[in-house]
PDB file of C-alpha atoms and ligand atoms in Angstrom:
ATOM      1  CA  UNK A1298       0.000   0.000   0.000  1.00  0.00           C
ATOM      2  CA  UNK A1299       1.285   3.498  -1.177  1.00  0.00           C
ATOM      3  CA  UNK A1300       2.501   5.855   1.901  1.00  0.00           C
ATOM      4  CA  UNK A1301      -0.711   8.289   1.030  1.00  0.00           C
ATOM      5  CA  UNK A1302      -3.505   5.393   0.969  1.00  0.00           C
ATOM      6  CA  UNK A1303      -1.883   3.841   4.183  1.00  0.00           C
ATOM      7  CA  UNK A1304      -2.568   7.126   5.920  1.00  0.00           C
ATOM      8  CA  UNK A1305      -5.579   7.395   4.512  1.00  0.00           C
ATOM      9  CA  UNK A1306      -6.608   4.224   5.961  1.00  0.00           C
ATOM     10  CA  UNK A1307      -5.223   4.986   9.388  1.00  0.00           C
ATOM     11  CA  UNK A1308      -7.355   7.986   9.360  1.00  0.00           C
ATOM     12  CA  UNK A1309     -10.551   5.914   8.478  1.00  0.00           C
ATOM     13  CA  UNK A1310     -10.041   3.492  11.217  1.00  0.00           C
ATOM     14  CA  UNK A1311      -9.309   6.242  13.780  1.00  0.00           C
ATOM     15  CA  UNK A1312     -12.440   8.024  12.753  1.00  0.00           C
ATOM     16  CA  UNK A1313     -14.138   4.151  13.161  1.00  0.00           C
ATOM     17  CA  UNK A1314     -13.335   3.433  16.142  1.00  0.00           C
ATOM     18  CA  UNK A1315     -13.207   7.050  18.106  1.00  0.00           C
ATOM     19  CA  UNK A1316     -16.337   8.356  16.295  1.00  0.00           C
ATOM     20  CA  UNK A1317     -18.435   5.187  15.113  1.00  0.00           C
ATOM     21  CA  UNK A1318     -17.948   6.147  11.868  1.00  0.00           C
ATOM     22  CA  UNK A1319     -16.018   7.361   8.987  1.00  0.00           C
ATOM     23  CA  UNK A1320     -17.299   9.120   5.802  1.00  0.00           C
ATOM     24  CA  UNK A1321     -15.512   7.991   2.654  1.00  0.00           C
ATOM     25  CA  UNK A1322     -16.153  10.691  -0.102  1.00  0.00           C
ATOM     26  CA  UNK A1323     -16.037   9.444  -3.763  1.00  0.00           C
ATOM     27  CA  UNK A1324     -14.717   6.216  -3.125  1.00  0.00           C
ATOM     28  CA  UNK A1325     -16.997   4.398  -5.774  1.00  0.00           C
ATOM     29  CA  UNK A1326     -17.120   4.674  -9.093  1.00  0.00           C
ATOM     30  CA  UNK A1327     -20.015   5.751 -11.255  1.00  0.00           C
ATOM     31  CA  UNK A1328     -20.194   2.688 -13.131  1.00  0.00           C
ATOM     32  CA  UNK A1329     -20.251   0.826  -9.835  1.00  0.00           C
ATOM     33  CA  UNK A1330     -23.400   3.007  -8.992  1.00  0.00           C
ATOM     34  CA  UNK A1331     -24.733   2.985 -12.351  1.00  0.00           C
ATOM     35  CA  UNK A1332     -24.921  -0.957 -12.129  1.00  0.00           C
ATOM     36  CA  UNK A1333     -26.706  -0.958  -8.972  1.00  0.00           C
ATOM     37  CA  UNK A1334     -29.712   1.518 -10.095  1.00  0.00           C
ATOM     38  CA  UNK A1335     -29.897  -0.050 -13.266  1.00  0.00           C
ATOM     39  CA  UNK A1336     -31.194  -3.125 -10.942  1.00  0.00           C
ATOM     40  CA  UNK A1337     -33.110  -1.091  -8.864  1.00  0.00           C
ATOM     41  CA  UNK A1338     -35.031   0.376 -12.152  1.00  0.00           C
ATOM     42  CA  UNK A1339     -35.492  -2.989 -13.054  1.00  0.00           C
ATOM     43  CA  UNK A1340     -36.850  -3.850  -9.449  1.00  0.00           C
ATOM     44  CA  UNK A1341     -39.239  -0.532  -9.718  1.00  0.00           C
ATOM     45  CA  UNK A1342     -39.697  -2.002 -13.994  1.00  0.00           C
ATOM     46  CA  UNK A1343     -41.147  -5.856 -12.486  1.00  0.00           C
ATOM     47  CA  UNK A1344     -43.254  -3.788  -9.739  1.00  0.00           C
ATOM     48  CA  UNK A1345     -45.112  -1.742 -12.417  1.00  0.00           C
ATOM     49  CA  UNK A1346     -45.723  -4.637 -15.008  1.00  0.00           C
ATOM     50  CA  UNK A1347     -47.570  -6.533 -11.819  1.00  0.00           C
ATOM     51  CA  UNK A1348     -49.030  -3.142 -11.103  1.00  0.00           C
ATOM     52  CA  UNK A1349     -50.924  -3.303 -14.399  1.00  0.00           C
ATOM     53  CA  UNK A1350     -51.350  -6.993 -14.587  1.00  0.00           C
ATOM     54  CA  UNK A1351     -53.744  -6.841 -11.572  1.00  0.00           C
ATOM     55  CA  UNK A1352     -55.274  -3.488 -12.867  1.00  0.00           C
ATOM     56  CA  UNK A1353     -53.661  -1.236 -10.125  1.00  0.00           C
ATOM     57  CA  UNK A1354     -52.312   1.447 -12.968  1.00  0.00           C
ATOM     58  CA  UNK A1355     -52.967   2.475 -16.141  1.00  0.00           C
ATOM     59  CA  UNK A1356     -49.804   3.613 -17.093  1.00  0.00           C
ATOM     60  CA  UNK A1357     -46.312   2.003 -15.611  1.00  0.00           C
ATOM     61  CA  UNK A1358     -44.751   5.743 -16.428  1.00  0.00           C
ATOM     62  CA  UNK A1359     -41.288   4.471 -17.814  1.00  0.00           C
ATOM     63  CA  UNK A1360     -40.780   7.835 -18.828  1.00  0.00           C
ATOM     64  CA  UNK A1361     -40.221   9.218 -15.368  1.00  0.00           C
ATOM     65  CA  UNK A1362     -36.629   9.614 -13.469  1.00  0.00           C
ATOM     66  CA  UNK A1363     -35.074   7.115 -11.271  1.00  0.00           C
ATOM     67  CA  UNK A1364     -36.115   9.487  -7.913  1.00  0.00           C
ATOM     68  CA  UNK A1365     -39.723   9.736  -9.396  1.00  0.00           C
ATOM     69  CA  UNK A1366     -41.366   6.715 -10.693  1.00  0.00           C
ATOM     70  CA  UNK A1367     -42.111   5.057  -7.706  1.00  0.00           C
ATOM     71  CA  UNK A1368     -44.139   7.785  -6.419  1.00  0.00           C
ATOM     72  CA  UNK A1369     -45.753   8.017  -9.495  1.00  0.00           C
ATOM     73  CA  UNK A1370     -47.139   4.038  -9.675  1.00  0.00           C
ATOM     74  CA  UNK A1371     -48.361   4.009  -5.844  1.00  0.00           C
ATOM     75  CA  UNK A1372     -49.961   7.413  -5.453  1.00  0.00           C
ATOM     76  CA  UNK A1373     -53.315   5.952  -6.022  1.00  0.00           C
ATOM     77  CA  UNK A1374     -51.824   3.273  -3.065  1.00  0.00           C
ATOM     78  CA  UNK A1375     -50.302   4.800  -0.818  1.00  0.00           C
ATOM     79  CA  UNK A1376     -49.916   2.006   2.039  1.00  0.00           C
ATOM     80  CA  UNK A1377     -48.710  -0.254  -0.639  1.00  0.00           C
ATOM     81  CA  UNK A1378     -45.365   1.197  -1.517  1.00  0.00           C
ATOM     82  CA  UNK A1379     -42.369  -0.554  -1.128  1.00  0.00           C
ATOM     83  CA  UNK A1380     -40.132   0.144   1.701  1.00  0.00           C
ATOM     84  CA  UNK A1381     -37.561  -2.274   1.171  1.00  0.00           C
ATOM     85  CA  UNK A1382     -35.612  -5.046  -0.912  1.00  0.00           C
ATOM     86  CA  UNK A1383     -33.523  -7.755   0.110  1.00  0.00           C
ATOM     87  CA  UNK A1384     -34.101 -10.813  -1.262  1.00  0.00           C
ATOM     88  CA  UNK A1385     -34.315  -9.372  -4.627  1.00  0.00           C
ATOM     89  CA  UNK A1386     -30.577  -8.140  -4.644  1.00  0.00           C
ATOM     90  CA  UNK A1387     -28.949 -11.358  -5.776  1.00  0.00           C
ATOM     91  CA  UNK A1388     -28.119  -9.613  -9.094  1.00  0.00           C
ATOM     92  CA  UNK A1389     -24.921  -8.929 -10.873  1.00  0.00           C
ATOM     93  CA  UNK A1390     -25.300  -5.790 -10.907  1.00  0.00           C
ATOM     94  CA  UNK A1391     -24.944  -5.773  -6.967  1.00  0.00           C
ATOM     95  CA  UNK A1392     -21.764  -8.002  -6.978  1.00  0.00           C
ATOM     96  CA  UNK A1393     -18.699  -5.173  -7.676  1.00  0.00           C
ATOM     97  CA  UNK A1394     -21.025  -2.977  -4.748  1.00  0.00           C
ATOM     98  CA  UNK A1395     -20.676  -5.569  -2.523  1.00  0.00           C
ATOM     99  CA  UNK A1396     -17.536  -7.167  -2.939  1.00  0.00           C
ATOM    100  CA  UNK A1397     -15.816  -3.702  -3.786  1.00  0.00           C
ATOM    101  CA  UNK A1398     -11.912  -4.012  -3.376  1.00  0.00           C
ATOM    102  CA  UNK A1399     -11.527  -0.559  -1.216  1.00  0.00           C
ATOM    103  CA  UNK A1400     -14.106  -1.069   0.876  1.00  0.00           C
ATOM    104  CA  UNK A1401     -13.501  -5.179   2.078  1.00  0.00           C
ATOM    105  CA  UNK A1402      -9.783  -3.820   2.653  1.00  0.00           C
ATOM    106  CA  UNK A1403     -10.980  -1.424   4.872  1.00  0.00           C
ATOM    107  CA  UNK A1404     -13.246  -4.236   6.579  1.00  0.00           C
ATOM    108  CA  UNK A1405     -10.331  -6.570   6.814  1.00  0.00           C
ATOM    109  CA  UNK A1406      -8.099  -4.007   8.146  1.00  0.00           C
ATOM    110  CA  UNK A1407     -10.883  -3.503  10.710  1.00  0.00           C
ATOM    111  CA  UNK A1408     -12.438  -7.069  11.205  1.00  0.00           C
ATOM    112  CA  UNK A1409      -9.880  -9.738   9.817  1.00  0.00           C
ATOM    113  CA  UNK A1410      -9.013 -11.656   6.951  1.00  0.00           C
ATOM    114  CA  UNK A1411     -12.162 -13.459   7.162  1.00  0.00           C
ATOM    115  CA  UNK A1412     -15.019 -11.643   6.165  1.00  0.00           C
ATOM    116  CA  UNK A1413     -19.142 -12.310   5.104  1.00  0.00           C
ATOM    117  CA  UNK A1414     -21.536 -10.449   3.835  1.00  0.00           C
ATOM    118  CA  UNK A1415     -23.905 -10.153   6.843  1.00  0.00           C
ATOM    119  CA  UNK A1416     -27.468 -11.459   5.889  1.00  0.00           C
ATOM    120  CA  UNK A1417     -28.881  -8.316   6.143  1.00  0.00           C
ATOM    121  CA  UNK A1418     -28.353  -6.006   3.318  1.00  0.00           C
ATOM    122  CA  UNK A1419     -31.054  -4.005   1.959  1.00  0.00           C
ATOM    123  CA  UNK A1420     -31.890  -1.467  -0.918  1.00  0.00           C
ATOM    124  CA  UNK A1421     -34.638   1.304   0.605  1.00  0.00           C
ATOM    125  CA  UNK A1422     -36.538   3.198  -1.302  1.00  0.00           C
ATOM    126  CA  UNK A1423     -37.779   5.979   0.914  1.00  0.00           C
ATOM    127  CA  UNK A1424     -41.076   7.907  -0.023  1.00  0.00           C
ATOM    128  CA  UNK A1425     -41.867  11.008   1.010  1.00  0.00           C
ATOM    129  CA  UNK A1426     -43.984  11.549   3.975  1.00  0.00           C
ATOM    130  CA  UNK A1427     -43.988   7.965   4.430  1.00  0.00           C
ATOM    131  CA  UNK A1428     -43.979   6.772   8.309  1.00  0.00           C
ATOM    132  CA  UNK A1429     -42.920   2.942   7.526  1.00  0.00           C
ATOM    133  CA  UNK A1430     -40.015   4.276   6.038  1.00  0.00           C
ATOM    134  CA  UNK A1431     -38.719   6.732   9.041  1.00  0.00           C
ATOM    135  CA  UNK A1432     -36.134   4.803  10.985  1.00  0.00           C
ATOM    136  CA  UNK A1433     -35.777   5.695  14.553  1.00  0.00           C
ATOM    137  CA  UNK A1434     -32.837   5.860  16.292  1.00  0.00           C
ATOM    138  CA  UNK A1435     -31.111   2.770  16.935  1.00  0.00           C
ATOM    139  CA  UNK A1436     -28.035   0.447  17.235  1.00  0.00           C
ATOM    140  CA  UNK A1437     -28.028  -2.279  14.670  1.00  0.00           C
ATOM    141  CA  UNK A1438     -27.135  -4.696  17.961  1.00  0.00           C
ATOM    142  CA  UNK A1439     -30.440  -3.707  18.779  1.00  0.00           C
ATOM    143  CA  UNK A1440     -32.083  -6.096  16.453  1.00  0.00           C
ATOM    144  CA  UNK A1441     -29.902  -9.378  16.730  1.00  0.00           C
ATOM    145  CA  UNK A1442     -29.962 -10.532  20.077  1.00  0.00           C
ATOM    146  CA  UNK A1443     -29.014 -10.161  23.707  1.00  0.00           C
ATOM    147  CA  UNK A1444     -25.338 -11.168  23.065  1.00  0.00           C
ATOM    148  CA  UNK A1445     -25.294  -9.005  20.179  1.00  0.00           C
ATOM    149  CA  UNK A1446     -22.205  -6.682  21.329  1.00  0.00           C
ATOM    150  CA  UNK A1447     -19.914  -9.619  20.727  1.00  0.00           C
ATOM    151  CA  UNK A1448     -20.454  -9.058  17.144  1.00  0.00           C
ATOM    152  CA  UNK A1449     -17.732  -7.349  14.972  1.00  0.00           C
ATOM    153  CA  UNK A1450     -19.074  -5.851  12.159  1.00  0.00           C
ATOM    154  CA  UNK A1451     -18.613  -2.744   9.822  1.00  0.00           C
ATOM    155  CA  UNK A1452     -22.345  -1.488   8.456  1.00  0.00           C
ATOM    156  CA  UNK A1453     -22.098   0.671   5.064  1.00  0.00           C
ATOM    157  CA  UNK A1454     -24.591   2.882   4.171  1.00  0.00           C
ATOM    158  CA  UNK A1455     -24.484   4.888   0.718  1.00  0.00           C
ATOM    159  CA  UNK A1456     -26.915   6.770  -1.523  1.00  0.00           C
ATOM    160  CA  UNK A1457     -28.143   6.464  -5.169  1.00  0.00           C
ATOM    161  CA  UNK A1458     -29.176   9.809  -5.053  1.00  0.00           C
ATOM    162  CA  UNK A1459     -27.647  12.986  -3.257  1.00  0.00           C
ATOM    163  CA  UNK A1460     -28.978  12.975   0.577  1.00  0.00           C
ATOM    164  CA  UNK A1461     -29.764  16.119   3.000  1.00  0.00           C
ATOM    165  CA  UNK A1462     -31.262  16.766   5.581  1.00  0.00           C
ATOM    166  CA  UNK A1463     -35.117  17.319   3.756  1.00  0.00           C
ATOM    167  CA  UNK A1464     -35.202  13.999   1.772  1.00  0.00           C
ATOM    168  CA  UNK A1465     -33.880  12.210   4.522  1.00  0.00           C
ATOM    169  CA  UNK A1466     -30.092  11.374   5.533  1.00  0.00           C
ATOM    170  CA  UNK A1467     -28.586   9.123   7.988  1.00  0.00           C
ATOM    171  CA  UNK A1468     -28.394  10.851  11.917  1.00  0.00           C
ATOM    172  CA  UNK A1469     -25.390   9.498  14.073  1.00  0.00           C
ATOM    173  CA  UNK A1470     -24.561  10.505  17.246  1.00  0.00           C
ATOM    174  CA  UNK A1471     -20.584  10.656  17.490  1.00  0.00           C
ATOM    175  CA  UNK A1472     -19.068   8.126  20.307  1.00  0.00           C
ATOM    176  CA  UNK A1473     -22.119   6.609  21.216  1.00  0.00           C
ATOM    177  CA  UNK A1474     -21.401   2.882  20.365  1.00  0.00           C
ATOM    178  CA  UNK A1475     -18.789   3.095  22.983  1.00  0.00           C
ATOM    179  CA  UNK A1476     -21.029   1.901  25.444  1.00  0.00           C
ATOM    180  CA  UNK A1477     -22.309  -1.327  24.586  1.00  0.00           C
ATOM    181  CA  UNK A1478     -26.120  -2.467  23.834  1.00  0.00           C
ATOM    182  CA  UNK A1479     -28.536   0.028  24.953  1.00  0.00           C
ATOM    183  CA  UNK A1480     -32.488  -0.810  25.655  1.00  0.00           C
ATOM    184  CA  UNK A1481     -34.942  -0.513  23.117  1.00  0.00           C
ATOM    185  CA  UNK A1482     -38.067  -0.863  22.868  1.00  0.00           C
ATOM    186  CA  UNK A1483     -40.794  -1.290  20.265  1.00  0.00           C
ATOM    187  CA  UNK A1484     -42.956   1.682  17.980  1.00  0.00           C
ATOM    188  CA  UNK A1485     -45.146   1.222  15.415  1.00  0.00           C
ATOM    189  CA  UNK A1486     -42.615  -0.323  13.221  1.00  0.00           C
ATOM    190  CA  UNK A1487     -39.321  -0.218  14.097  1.00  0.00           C
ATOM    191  CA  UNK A1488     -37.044  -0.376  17.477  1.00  0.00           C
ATOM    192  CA  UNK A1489     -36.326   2.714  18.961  1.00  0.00           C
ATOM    193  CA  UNK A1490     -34.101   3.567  21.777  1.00  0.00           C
ATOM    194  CA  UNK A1491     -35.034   4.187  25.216  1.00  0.00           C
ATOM    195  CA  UNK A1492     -35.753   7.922  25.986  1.00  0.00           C
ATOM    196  CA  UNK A1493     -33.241   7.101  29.300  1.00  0.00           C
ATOM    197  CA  UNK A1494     -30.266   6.305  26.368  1.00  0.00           C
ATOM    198  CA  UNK A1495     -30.754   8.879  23.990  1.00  0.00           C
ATOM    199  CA  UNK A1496     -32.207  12.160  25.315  1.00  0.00           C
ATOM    200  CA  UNK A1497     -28.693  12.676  27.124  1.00  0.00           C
ATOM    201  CA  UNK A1498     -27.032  12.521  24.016  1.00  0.00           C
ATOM    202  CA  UNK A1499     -29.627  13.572  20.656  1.00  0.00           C
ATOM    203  CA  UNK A1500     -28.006  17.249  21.022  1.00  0.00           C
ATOM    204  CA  UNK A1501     -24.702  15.890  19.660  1.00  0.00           C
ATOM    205  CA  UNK A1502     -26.322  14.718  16.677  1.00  0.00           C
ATOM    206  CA  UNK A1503     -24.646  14.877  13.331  1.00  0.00           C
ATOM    207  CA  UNK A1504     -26.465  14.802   9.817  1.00  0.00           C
ATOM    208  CA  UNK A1505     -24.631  12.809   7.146  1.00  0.00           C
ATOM    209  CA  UNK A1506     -25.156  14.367   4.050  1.00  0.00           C
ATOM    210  CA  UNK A1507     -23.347  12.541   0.815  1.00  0.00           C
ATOM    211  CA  UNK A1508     -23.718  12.168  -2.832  1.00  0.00           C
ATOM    212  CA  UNK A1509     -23.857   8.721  -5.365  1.00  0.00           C
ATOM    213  CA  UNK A1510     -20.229   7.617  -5.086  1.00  0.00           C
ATOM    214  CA  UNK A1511     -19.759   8.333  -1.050  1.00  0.00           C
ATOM    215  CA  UNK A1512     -20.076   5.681   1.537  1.00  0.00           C
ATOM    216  CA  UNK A1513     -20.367   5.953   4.886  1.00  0.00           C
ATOM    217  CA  UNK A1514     -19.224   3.094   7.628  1.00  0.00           C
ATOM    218  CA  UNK A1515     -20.133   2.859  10.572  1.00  0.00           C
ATOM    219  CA  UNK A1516     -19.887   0.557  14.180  1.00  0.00           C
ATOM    220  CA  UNK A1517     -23.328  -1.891  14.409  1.00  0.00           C
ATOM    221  CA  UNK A1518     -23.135  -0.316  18.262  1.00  0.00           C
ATOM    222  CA  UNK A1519     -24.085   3.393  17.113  1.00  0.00           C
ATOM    223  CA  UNK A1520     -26.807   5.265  17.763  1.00  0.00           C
ATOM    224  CA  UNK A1521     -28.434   6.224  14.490  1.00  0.00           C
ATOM    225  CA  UNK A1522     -31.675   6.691  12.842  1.00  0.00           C
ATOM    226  CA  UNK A1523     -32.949   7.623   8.736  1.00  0.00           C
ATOM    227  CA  UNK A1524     -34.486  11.399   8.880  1.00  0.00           C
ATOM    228  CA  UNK A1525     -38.194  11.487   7.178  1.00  0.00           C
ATOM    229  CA  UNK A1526     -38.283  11.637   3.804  1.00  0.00           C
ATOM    230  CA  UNK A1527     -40.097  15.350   3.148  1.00  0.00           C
ATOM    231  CA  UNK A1528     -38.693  16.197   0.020  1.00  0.00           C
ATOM    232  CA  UNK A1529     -40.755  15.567  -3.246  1.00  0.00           C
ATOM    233  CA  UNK A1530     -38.718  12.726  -4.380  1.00  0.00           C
ATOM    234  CA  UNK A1531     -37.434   9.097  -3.377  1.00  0.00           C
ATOM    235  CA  UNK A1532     -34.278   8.806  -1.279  1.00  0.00           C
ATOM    236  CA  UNK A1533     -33.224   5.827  -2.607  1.00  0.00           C
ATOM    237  CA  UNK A1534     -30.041   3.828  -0.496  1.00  0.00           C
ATOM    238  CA  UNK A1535     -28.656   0.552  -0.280  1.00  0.00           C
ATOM    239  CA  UNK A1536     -26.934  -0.072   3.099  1.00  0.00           C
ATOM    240  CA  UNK A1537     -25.231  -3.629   4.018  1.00  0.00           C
ATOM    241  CA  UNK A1538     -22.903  -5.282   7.152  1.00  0.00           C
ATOM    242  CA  UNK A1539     -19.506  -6.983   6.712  1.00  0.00           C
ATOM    243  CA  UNK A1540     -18.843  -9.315   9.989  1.00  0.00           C
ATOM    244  CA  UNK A1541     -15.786 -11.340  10.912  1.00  0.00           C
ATOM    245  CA  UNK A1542     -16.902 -14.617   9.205  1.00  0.00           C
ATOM    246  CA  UNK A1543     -14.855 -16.450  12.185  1.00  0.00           C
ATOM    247  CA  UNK A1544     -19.014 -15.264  14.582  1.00  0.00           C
ATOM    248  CA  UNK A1545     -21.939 -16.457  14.530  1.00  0.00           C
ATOM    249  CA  UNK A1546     -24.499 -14.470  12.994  1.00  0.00           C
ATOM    250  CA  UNK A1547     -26.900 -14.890  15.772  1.00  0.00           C
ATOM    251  CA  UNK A1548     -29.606 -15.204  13.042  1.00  0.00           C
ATOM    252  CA  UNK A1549     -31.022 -18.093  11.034  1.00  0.00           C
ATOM    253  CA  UNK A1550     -29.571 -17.180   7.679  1.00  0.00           C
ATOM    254  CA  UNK A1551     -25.590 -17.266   7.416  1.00  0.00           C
ATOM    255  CA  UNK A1552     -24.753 -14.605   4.608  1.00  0.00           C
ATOM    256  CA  UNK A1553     -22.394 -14.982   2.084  1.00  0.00           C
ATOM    257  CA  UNK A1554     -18.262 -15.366   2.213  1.00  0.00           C
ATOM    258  CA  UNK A1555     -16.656 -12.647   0.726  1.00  0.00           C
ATOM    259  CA  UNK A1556     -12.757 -13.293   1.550  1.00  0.00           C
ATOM    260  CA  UNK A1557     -11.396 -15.849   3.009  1.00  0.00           C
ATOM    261  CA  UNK A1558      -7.779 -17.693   4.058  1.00  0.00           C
ATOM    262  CA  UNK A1559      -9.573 -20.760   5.568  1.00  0.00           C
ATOM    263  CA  UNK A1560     -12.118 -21.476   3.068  1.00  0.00           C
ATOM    264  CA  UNK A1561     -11.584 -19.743  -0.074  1.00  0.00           C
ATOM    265  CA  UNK A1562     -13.758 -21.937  -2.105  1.00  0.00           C
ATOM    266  CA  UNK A1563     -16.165 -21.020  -0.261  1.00  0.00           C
ATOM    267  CA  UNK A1564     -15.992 -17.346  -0.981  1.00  0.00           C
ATOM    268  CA  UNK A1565     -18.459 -15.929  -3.867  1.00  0.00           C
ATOM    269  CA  UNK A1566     -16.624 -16.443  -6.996  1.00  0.00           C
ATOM    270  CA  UNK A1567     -18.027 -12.989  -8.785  1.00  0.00           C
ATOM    271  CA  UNK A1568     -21.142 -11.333 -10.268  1.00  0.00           C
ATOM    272  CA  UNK A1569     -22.442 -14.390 -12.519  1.00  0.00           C
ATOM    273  CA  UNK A1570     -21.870 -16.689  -8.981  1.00  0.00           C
ATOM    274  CA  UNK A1571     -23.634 -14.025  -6.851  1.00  0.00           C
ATOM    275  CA  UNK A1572     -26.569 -13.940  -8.807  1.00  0.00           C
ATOM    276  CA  UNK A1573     -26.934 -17.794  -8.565  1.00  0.00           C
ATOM    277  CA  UNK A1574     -27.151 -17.627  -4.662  1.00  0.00           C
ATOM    278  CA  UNK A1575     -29.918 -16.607  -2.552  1.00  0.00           C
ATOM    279  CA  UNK A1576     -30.701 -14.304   0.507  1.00  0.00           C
ATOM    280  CA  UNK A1577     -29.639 -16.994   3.070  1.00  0.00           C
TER     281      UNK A1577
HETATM  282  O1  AKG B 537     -31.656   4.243   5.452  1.00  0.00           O
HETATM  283  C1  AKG B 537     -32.238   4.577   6.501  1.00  0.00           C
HETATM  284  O2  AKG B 537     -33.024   5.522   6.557  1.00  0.00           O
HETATM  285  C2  AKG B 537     -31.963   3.809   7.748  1.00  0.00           C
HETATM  286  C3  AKG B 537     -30.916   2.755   7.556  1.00  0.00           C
HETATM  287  C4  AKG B 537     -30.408   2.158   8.812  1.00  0.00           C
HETATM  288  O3  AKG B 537     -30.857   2.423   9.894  1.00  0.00           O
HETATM  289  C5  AKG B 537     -29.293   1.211   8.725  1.00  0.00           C
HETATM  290  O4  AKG B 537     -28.716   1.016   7.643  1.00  0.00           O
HETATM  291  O5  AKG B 537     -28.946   0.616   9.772  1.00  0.00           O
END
């Protein structure tokens, strides 16, 4: 590694482990991003053919922009939008995202030489003014289980189109996955905090606003949470965990292998490979 991308990386890690996350600007390529909404459109493409097979539309508007043409197919249904895809994203066009070269050295560097592709990676299209889409605050530990601090994980979280503040960015709170699992308890429909944890600490709030080509990483112990969506378009994102392949997952699914020393043929081959596996 070159003297400039070694310090680069130092800085990353620092940022990782003193902050709970590091912002990596520009570190993917367009074509890299370009693949992934070109699946996406084709996600949104099946969606409005079934649409108009059951006689929900009229009109499956491929004429409107990536950010638009969701809202246009569901306005008549509302409560039927999508807020999420996972199984879905065992497509090619996925495989350079998630394998990308830059960003598994950075999760070896932090993790180990073993690493998986958590089973938990999602794409979310976020509507505006859409309450099952407004992600409270949170640690990712949160959801697995009780022993869920013992797992080692880096999270990424990029866009597919520029986020702020009014269409609805990530919200960290600096430092806080220093202190292990918090309590949280149930809303409507997600986890959320417990007022005790996070009212001492929501002041120091920081807003995370990128562009197509940043990533952000972040510790699966931070507090976080995905603004509302009140802008007049779709904040689309697609936000996935590397762990140290040597845990458990504490879940029923096992992900995928993305590098390994002690079982390399088990490790997913490349695009054509990834697309022949399933959300498992
Ligand atoms: O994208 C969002 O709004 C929330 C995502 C999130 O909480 C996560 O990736 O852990």
């Amino acid at each position: 590694m070159r003297i400039g991308c070694r310090q680069k990386m130092k800085s990353i890690i620092k940022s990782f482990n003193q902050q709970g996350f590091a912002i990596l600007h520009g570190v993917l390529a367009s074509a890299c991003i370009e693949a992934v909404k070109r699946e996406c459109e084709k996600l949104v493409d099946e969606l409005a053919t079934k649409l108009l097979a059951l006689g929900r539309i009229s009109d499956t508007y491929d004429d409107e922009p990536f950010e638009m043409r969701l809202i246009r197919l569901y306005e008549n249904h509302p409560s039927e939008t999508p807020t999420i895809f996972r199984r879905e994203l065992h497509l090619r066009g996925f495989f350079e995202l998630f394998a990308h070269p830059r960003l598994l050295t950075i999760a070896q560097a932090i993790l180990g030489p073993e690493i998986r592709l958590y089973p938990n990676y999602s794409v979310r299209p976020k509507l505006p003014e859409n309450r099952r889409t407004e992600v409270l605050w949170h640690q990712d530990a949160g959801y697995t289980s009780a022993e869920a601090d013992i797992l080692r994980m880096v999270n990424v979280w990029l866009p597919l189109v520029p986020v702020n503040v009014e269409n609805g960015c990530m919200e960290f709170v600096p430092g806080s996955h220093r202190g292990g699992v918090v309590p949280h308890e149930k809303d409507e429909y997600y986890l959320r905090i417990h007022d005790d944890h996070i009212q001492p600490v929501v002041a120091q709030a920081v807003t995370i606003e990128i562009n197509p080509g940043d990533v952000v990483i972040f510790s699966n112990l931070l507090f976080h949470r995905g603004l509302p969506n009140r802008s007049d378009h779709v904040r689309w994102s697609v936000d996935f965990r590397y762990q140290d392949a040597t845990q458990p997952t504490l879940r029923n699914t096992q992900g995928h292998l993305l590098c390994s020393k002690k079982h390399p043929s088990n490790v997913v081959r490349d695009a054509v490979h990834w697309a022949e596996l399933e959300f498992q």
